[in-house]
């Protein structure tokens, strides 16, 4: 196991916690999966998302595909056995958020991997030397402060009598405080209706 940045365990495991009778009734078919965890909940454009896990396979590789409907990127990397960190640079392909798919693949292994520490019933379908593929999908929240807009509303008169007309000024600015073009919808509600609730 390895620890993610928050201290939680990320493990590749083989379930052994059953009795001999339970193993005979339900033989081992395949090893348990590998869990991958992201280092953060949200990212900003220009940051790098890191995924931590422990790789139990020899000669494995990882395919990383990430992006949204407007664009995407991919990366293939070789993996060593043991603790691993996969890094995805967050660019415009993740504007507004994106999905990341990580595929860990290992070729046929020369010997049983992982070696089982005890004898237990295994299915005829179980062969730990066979090629393996593990798929992990993640939704990435992406924040772009440079595209953040601010809206201010200024009333001509703070209090109006029923039936009066009001004037207001709506100002839209970008993250630097410069005027920005856009559309604004204004909804007006009589406060008496809000007080009833």
XYZ file of N, CA and C in Angstrom:
591
model
N 0.839 -1.193 0.000
C 0.000 0.000 0.000
C 0.875 1.243 0.000
N 0.316 2.301 -0.555
C 0.926 3.627 -0.444
C -0.129 4.542 0.142
N 0.295 5.677 0.683
C -0.640 6.632 1.266
C -0.878 7.768 0.294
N -2.166 8.175 0.150
C -2.459 9.339 -0.666
C -2.118 10.586 0.139
N -2.173 11.787 -0.477
C -1.778 13.005 0.241
C -2.563 13.268 1.522
N -3.782 12.734 1.624
C -4.557 12.943 2.853
C -4.289 11.844 3.886
N -3.396 10.900 3.575
C -3.043 9.848 4.524
C -3.842 8.575 4.387
N -4.743 8.514 3.407
C -5.552 7.307 3.196
C -4.769 6.261 2.419
N -5.027 4.976 2.673
C -4.280 3.930 1.971
C -4.797 3.689 0.558
N -3.878 3.472 -0.368
C -4.189 3.059 -1.727
C -3.460 1.734 -1.927
N -4.230 0.665 -2.113
C -3.629 -0.670 -2.095
C -3.930 -1.449 -3.362
N -3.036 -2.359 -3.685
C -3.345 -3.430 -4.612
C -3.394 -4.664 -3.717
N -4.466 -5.417 -3.823
C -4.676 -6.470 -2.830
C -5.201 -7.744 -3.462
N -4.976 -8.830 -2.774
C -5.512 -10.125 -3.132
C -6.289 -10.608 -1.921
N -7.577 -10.877 -2.100
C -8.424 -11.251 -0.972
C -8.078 -12.661 -0.495
N -7.668 -12.782 0.764
C -7.344 -14.088 1.332
C -8.170 -14.384 2.575
N -9.009 -13.450 3.015
C -9.701 -13.578 4.288
C -10.947 -14.429 4.266
N -10.859 -15.652 3.723
C -11.988 -16.584 3.752
C -11.488 -17.933 4.273
N -12.404 -18.729 4.755
C -12.027 -20.062 5.243
C -11.850 -21.015 4.073
N -11.263 -22.192 4.356
C -11.055 -23.185 3.308
C -12.370 -23.622 2.681
N -13.412 -23.751 3.513
C -14.741 -24.139 3.005
C -15.291 -23.052 2.078
N -15.130 -21.775 2.487
C -15.615 -20.665 1.649
C -14.853 -20.600 0.323
N -13.523 -20.845 0.373
C -12.750 -20.845 -0.866
C -13.184 -21.988 -1.770
N -13.501 -23.157 -1.195
C -13.944 -24.300 -2.006
C -15.283 -23.992 -2.670
N -16.175 -23.297 -1.939
C -17.489 -22.963 -2.479
C -17.406 -21.847 -3.523
N -16.474 -20.929 -3.324
C -16.336 -19.779 -4.229
C -14.852 -19.559 -4.513
N -14.275 -20.327 -5.477
C -12.832 -20.254 -5.738
C -12.396 -18.891 -6.260
N -11.116 -18.631 -6.100
C -10.513 -17.399 -6.583
C -10.524 -17.394 -8.106
N -11.041 -16.307 -8.701
C -11.102 -16.188 -10.149
C -10.073 -15.185 -10.666
N -9.924 -14.063 -9.950
C -8.954 -13.063 -10.369
C -8.531 -12.247 -9.151
N -7.358 -11.643 -9.200
C -6.939 -10.827 -8.073
C -7.773 -9.555 -8.001
N -7.822 -8.956 -6.809
C -8.563 -7.716 -6.629
C -7.887 -6.613 -7.427
N -8.613 -5.521 -7.651
C -8.112 -4.435 -8.466
C -7.111 -3.549 -7.751
N -6.649 -2.577 -8.473
C -5.718 -1.580 -7.962
C -6.502 -0.287 -7.797
N -6.377 0.365 -6.638
C -7.095 1.619 -6.431
C -6.176 2.802 -6.693
N -6.672 3.764 -7.478
C -5.929 4.977 -7.780
C -6.658 6.147 -7.146
N -5.928 7.058 -6.545
C -6.541 8.219 -5.910
C -5.875 9.504 -6.353
N -6.705 10.544 -6.591
C -6.176 11.857 -6.973
C -5.679 12.587 -5.736
N -4.719 13.485 -5.924
C -4.135 14.202 -4.794
C -5.014 15.343 -4.288
N -5.968 15.836 -5.116
C -6.827 16.948 -4.702
C -8.231 16.770 -5.264
N -9.181 17.544 -4.721
C -10.553 17.531 -5.213
C -10.729 18.427 -6.429
N -10.005 19.551 -6.468
C -10.156 20.519 -7.560
C -8.783 21.066 -7.951
N -8.678 21.482 -9.218
C -7.428 21.986 -9.765
C -7.673 23.308 -10.473
N -6.600 24.051 -10.684
C -6.652 25.271 -11.487
C -5.915 24.996 -12.799
N -6.289 25.724 -13.856
C -5.578 25.581 -15.121
C -4.097 25.852 -14.885
N -3.245 25.016 -15.453
C -1.805 25.150 -15.271
C -1.245 24.252 -14.172
N -2.106 23.726 -13.299
C -1.634 22.807 -12.256
C -1.500 21.397 -12.832
N -0.973 20.500 -12.024
C -0.814 19.103 -12.418
C -1.584 18.214 -11.458
N -2.429 17.350 -12.005
C -3.152 16.377 -11.184
C -2.258 15.154 -11.010
N -2.131 14.678 -9.772
C -1.307 13.501 -9.483
C -2.182 12.369 -8.977
N -1.968 11.188 -9.508
C -2.697 9.989 -9.089
C -1.693 9.009 -8.503
N -1.944 8.585 -7.265
C -1.022 7.706 -6.549
C -1.619 6.298 -6.451
N -0.769 5.292 -6.582
C -1.214 3.908 -6.422
C 0.004 3.006 -6.277
N -0.256 1.750 -5.946
C 0.803 0.763 -5.854
C 0.603 -0.243 -6.993
N 1.605 -0.380 -7.840
C 1.514 -1.268 -9.004
C 2.096 -2.647 -8.667
N 1.259 -3.708 -8.698
C 1.762 -5.048 -8.365
C 2.342 -5.804 -9.559
N 2.262 -5.230 -10.766
C 2.615 -5.962 -11.985
C 4.003 -5.604 -12.507
N 4.655 -6.586 -13.138
C 5.944 -6.344 -13.779
C 5.693 -5.889 -15.221
N 6.566 -5.016 -15.712
C 6.518 -4.551 -17.107
C 5.181 -3.928 -17.490
N 4.522 -3.281 -16.571
C 3.226 -2.670 -16.851
C 3.397 -1.295 -17.493
N 2.317 -0.829 -18.085
C 2.291 0.524 -18.642
C 0.938 1.140 -18.344
N 0.876 2.460 -18.446
C -0.381 3.166 -18.180
C -0.704 4.068 -19.357
N -1.976 4.057 -19.757
C -2.505 4.977 -20.745
C -3.382 5.965 -19.992
N -3.098 7.247 -20.134
C -3.878 8.298 -19.493
C -4.562 9.104 -20.591
N -5.872 9.266 -20.497
C -6.644 10.056 -21.458
C -7.486 11.016 -20.655
N -7.404 12.321 -20.965
C -8.184 13.295 -20.207
C -8.612 14.443 -21.099
N -9.729 15.085 -20.717
C -10.244 16.220 -21.459
C -11.748 16.323 -21.290
N -12.338 17.223 -22.081
C -13.789 17.378 -22.084
C -14.257 17.338 -23.537
N -15.501 17.728 -23.790
C -16.028 17.667 -25.149
C -15.348 18.624 -26.121
N -14.577 19.578 -25.601
C -13.923 20.567 -26.452
C -12.504 20.179 -26.849
N -11.925 19.207 -26.174
C -10.561 18.802 -26.494
C -10.093 17.721 -25.541
N -8.959 17.136 -25.861
C -8.433 16.083 -24.996
C -6.958 15.857 -25.245
N -6.349 15.139 -24.318
C -4.934 14.786 -24.418
C -4.766 13.345 -23.973
N -3.609 12.768 -24.331
C -3.310 11.406 -23.892
C -1.811 11.274 -23.662
N -1.466 10.255 -22.884
C -0.076 10.016 -22.509
C 0.075 8.536 -22.199
N 1.163 7.942 -22.645
C 1.479 6.547 -22.319
C 2.802 6.557 -21.558
N 2.852 5.812 -20.445
C 4.071 5.780 -19.644
C 4.323 4.364 -19.127
N 5.593 3.987 -19.030
C 5.972 2.690 -18.460
C 5.903 2.784 -16.939
N 5.581 1.664 -16.290
C 5.445 1.629 -14.840
C 6.402 0.616 -14.229
N 7.030 1.004 -13.142
C 7.824 0.066 -12.352
C 6.894 -0.622 -11.354
N 7.347 -1.667 -10.728
C 6.575 -2.332 -9.682
C 6.714 -1.528 -8.394
N 5.602 -1.368 -7.665
C 5.637 -0.642 -6.397
C 4.911 0.687 -6.475
N 5.210 1.594 -5.524
C 4.510 2.885 -5.481
C 4.729 3.697 -6.755
N 3.638 4.263 -7.279
C 3.689 5.029 -8.520
C 2.907 6.330 -8.381
N 3.300 7.325 -9.158
C 2.549 8.577 -9.270
C 2.429 8.903 -10.754
N 1.192 9.044 -11.224
C 0.935 9.454 -12.600
C 0.525 10.914 -12.580
N 1.083 11.725 -13.488
C 0.805 13.157 -13.482
C 0.160 13.596 -14.787
N -0.928 14.383 -14.642
C -1.656 14.921 -15.787
C -1.610 16.442 -15.723
N -0.967 17.097 -16.682
C -0.993 18.563 -16.696
C -2.389 19.049 -17.092
N -2.935 19.986 -16.321
C -4.281 20.495 -16.565
C -4.191 21.742 -17.442
N -4.686 21.630 -18.671
C -4.656 22.750 -19.611
C -6.059 23.096 -20.087
N -6.144 23.799 -21.212
C -7.431 24.244 -21.741
C -8.369 23.089 -22.077
N -7.821 21.891 -22.276
C -8.685 20.738 -22.556
C -9.554 20.384 -21.352
N -9.252 20.983 -20.196
C -10.027 20.728 -18.977
C -10.795 21.961 -18.508
N -10.917 22.985 -19.376
C -11.647 24.182 -18.976
C -13.076 23.801 -18.588
N -13.483 24.197 -17.393
C -14.823 23.890 -16.909
C -14.941 22.507 -16.299
N -13.841 21.761 -16.250
C -13.857 20.404 -15.701
C -13.659 19.379 -16.800
N -13.149 18.223 -16.429
C -12.940 17.173 -17.422
C -12.927 15.801 -16.749
N -12.848 14.782 -17.581
C -12.776 13.406 -17.098
C -11.409 12.846 -17.446
N -10.871 12.059 -16.520
C -9.603 11.386 -16.755
C -9.832 9.882 -16.670
N -9.345 9.168 -17.662
C -9.410 7.703 -17.664
C -7.977 7.186 -17.641
N -7.711 6.291 -16.695
C -6.378 5.705 -16.561
C -6.519 4.201 -16.755
N -5.759 3.671 -17.713
C -5.772 2.236 -18.005
C -4.389 1.685 -17.697
N -4.305 0.814 -16.696
C -3.048 0.148 -16.356
C -3.082 -1.238 -16.985
N -2.090 -1.537 -17.821
C -2.033 -2.825 -18.515
C -0.709 -3.510 -18.206
N -0.801 -4.825 -18.030
C 0.435 -5.592 -17.847
C 0.401 -6.780 -18.803
N 1.544 -7.109 -19.392
C 1.591 -8.267 -20.288
C 1.572 -9.557 -19.475
N 1.563 -10.672 -20.164
C 1.645 -11.963 -19.484
C 2.895 -11.979 -18.607
N 2.758 -12.492 -17.394
C 3.854 -12.504 -16.427
C 4.637 -13.819 -16.549
N 5.966 -13.780 -16.364
C 6.765 -15.004 -16.501
C 6.492 -16.024 -15.400
N 6.098 -15.554 -14.220
C 5.761 -16.478 -13.137
C 4.506 -15.958 -12.440
N 3.934 -16.782 -11.587
C 2.727 -16.386 -10.872
C 2.980 -15.075 -10.141
N 2.076 -14.115 -10.332
C 2.259 -12.800 -9.723
C 0.904 -12.232 -9.353
N 0.655 -11.896 -8.134
C 1.566 -12.087 -7.016
C 1.525 -13.529 -6.537
N 2.609 -14.010 -5.919
C 2.653 -15.362 -5.381
C 1.712 -15.435 -4.181
N 0.927 -16.491 -4.122
C -0.006 -16.637 -3.009
C 0.737 -17.174 -1.792
N 0.537 -16.541 -0.635
C 1.284 -16.949 0.555
C 0.789 -18.264 1.165
N -0.397 -18.715 0.807
C -0.951 -19.961 1.330
C -1.623 -20.713 0.193
N -1.816 -22.025 0.389
C -2.566 -22.812 -0.594
C -4.045 -22.535 -0.409
N -4.743 -22.244 -1.498
C -6.186 -22.068 -1.414
C -6.809 -22.477 -2.733
N -8.095 -22.771 -2.664
C -8.809 -23.219 -3.853
C -8.863 -22.089 -4.868
N -8.483 -22.392 -6.085
C -8.577 -21.395 -7.149
C -9.396 -21.977 -8.292
N -10.055 -21.115 -8.997
C -10.836 -21.522 -10.157
C -9.886 -21.938 -11.269
N -10.359 -22.795 -12.145
C -9.541 -23.153 -13.307
C -9.343 -21.920 -14.197
N -10.181 -20.911 -14.014
C -10.052 -19.676 -14.782
C -8.981 -18.744 -14.216
N -8.523 -19.024 -12.983
C -7.550 -18.134 -12.354
C -6.141 -18.494 -12.788
N -5.474 -17.557 -13.413
C -4.077 -17.716 -13.769
C -3.446 -16.344 -13.601
N -2.667 -16.172 -12.558
C -2.106 -14.851 -12.257
C -1.005 -14.451 -13.243
N -0.671 -15.357 -14.171
C 0.322 -15.008 -15.194
C -0.303 -14.337 -16.409
N -1.632 -14.359 -16.501
C -2.305 -13.778 -17.662
C -2.156 -12.259 -17.693
N -2.279 -11.663 -18.889
C -2.249 -10.195 -18.969
C -3.386 -9.595 -18.138
N -3.177 -8.405 -17.611
C -4.171 -7.720 -16.776
C -4.428 -6.330 -17.319
N -5.651 -5.864 -17.092
C -6.012 -4.487 -17.443
C -6.912 -3.940 -16.346
N -6.564 -2.774 -15.834
C -7.354 -2.120 -14.786
C -7.704 -0.731 -15.292
N -8.986 -0.379 -15.240
C -9.445 0.922 -15.715
C -9.969 1.724 -14.526
N -9.539 2.963 -14.434
C -9.978 3.853 -13.356
C -10.396 5.183 -13.974
N -11.614 5.657 -13.637
C -12.111 6.917 -14.195
C -12.322 7.929 -13.087
N -12.011 9.194 -13.393
C -12.081 10.259 -12.399
C -12.652 11.521 -13.025
N -13.538 12.208 -12.297
C -14.027 13.525 -12.707
C -13.147 14.573 -12.038
N -12.606 15.489 -12.831
C -11.727 16.526 -12.305
C -12.435 17.873 -12.346
N -12.579 18.504 -11.188
C -13.114 19.865 -11.123
C -11.973 20.827 -11.410
N -12.201 21.749 -12.351
C -11.149 22.683 -12.749
C -11.659 24.110 -12.605
N -10.893 24.914 -11.887
C -11.238 26.305 -11.625
C -10.330 27.185 -12.475
N -10.906 28.166 -13.159
C -10.106 29.107 -13.952
C -10.412 30.515 -13.471
N -9.569 31.015 -12.559
C -9.781 32.344 -11.986
C -9.684 33.448 -13.029
N -8.930 33.228 -14.108
C -8.763 34.281 -15.115
C -10.056 34.539 -15.881
N -10.979 33.584 -15.870
C -12.244 33.748 -16.589
C -13.414 34.020 -15.646
N -13.093 34.324 -14.409
C -14.115 34.602 -13.412
C -14.690 35.999 -13.651
N -16.007 36.123 -13.610
C -16.681 37.399 -13.807
C -17.342 37.845 -12.513
N -17.407 39.167 -12.339
C -18.105 39.745 -11.185
C -19.249 40.606 -11.689
N -20.391 40.536 -11.003
C -21.564 41.321 -11.362
C -21.921 42.203 -10.175
N -22.084 43.509 -10.429
C -22.561 44.416 -9.385
C -23.822 45.102 -9.902
N -24.764 45.307 -8.997
C -26.025 45.966 -9.339
C -26.178 47.179 -8.440
N -26.410 48.349 -9.037
C -26.583 49.595 -8.285
C -27.966 50.161 -8.614
N -28.806 50.297 -7.586
C -30.137 50.890 -7.769
C -30.044 52.401 -7.708
N -30.902 53.084 -8.515
C -30.938 54.548 -8.473
C -31.474 55.034 -7.127
N -32.454 54.310 -6.581
C -33.087 54.666 -5.313
C -33.161 53.395 -4.479
N -32.743 53.441 -3.195
C -32.725 52.211 -2.398
C -34.113 51.674 -2.048
N -35.114 52.541 -1.875
C -36.466 52.117 -1.511
C -37.452 52.775 -2.460
N -38.437 51.984 -2.933
C -39.426 52.499 -3.878
C -40.833 52.238 -3.355
N -41.747 53.105 -3.729
C -43.160 52.902 -3.397
C -43.745 51.919 -4.402
N -44.801 51.154 -4.006
C -45.439 50.230 -4.955
C -45.889 50.957 -6.226
N -45.655 50.353 -7.359
C -46.053 50.929 -8.633
C -45.041 51.887 -9.224
N -43.959 52.210 -8.490
C -42.940 53.131 -8.995
C -42.032 52.424 -9.997
N -41.391 53.226 -10.813
C -40.406 52.690 -11.744
C -39.019 52.861 -11.125
N -38.158 51.908 -11.402
C -36.811 51.946 -10.832
C -35.787 51.892 -11.953
N -34.683 52.524 -11.719
C -33.552 52.424 -12.633
C -32.414 51.699 -11.930
N -31.688 50.911 -12.681
C -30.548 50.215 -12.083
C -29.418 50.135 -13.087
N -28.211 50.032 -12.550
C -27.018 49.904 -13.383
C -26.366 48.560 -13.059
N -26.142 47.775 -14.099
C -25.503 46.468 -13.940
C -24.101 46.568 -14.546
N -23.093 46.191 -13.757
C -21.711 46.244 -14.222
C -21.112 44.837 -14.188
N -20.509 44.455 -15.297
C -19.883 43.137 -15.425
C -18.389 43.360 -15.645
N -17.547 42.771 -14.765
C -16.092 42.936 -14.876
C -15.395 41.577 -14.850
N -14.198 41.532 -15.440
C -13.419 40.292 -15.441
C -12.580 40.204 -14.169
N -11.709 39.190 -14.093
C -10.909 38.964 -12.879
C -9.954 40.120 -12.588
N -9.584 40.898 -13.619
C -8.689 42.041 -13.425
C -9.434 43.329 -13.121
N -10.769 43.280 -13.095
C -11.563 44.476 -12.830
C -11.894 45.278 -14.070
N -11.543 44.767 -15.246
C -11.847 45.448 -16.502
C -13.274 45.138 -16.939
N -13.942 46.095 -17.615
C -15.304 45.831 -18.099
C -15.319 44.618 -19.024
N -16.376 43.819 -18.914
C -16.515 42.619 -19.740
C -17.872 42.638 -20.422
N -17.931 42.107 -21.635
C -19.199 42.010 -22.357
C -19.943 40.775 -21.877
N -21.242 40.848 -21.866
C -22.033 39.695 -21.454
C -23.499 40.023 -21.438
N -24.293 39.052 -21.069
C -25.735 39.230 -20.954
C -26.141 39.001 -19.515
N -27.101 39.806 -19.061
C -27.560 39.710 -17.678
C -29.073 39.617 -17.668
N -29.615 38.718 -16.875
C -31.065 38.626 -16.673
C -31.373 39.183 -15.292
N -32.380 40.027 -15.191
C -32.758 40.641 -13.922
C -34.163 40.160 -13.549
N -34.304 39.650 -12.340
C -35.590 39.218 -11.814
C -35.922 40.082 -10.606
N -37.159 40.534 -10.550
C -37.593 41.391 -9.440
C -38.731 40.688 -8.700
N -38.638 40.665 -7.367
C -39.659 40.023 -6.545
C -40.072 41.000 -5.442
N -41.360 41.064 -5.192
C -41.872 41.879 -4.093
C -41.421 41.234 -2.789
N -40.753 41.988 -1.928
C -40.228 41.453 -0.687
C -41.328 40.872 0.208
N -42.557 41.371 0.081
C -43.674 40.850 0.872
C -43.863 39.359 0.622
N -43.621 38.929 -0.621
C -43.740 37.489 -0.916
C -42.670 36.695 -0.185
N -41.476 37.252 -0.075
C -40.392 36.560 0.622
C -40.652 36.498 2.115
N -41.266 37.555 2.665
C -41.548 37.573 4.095
C -42.602 36.533 4.476
N -43.482 36.166 3.553
C -44.526 35.155 3.824
C -43.867 33.792 4.064
N -42.827 33.489 3.306
C -42.153 32.208 3.446
C -41.438 32.172 4.757
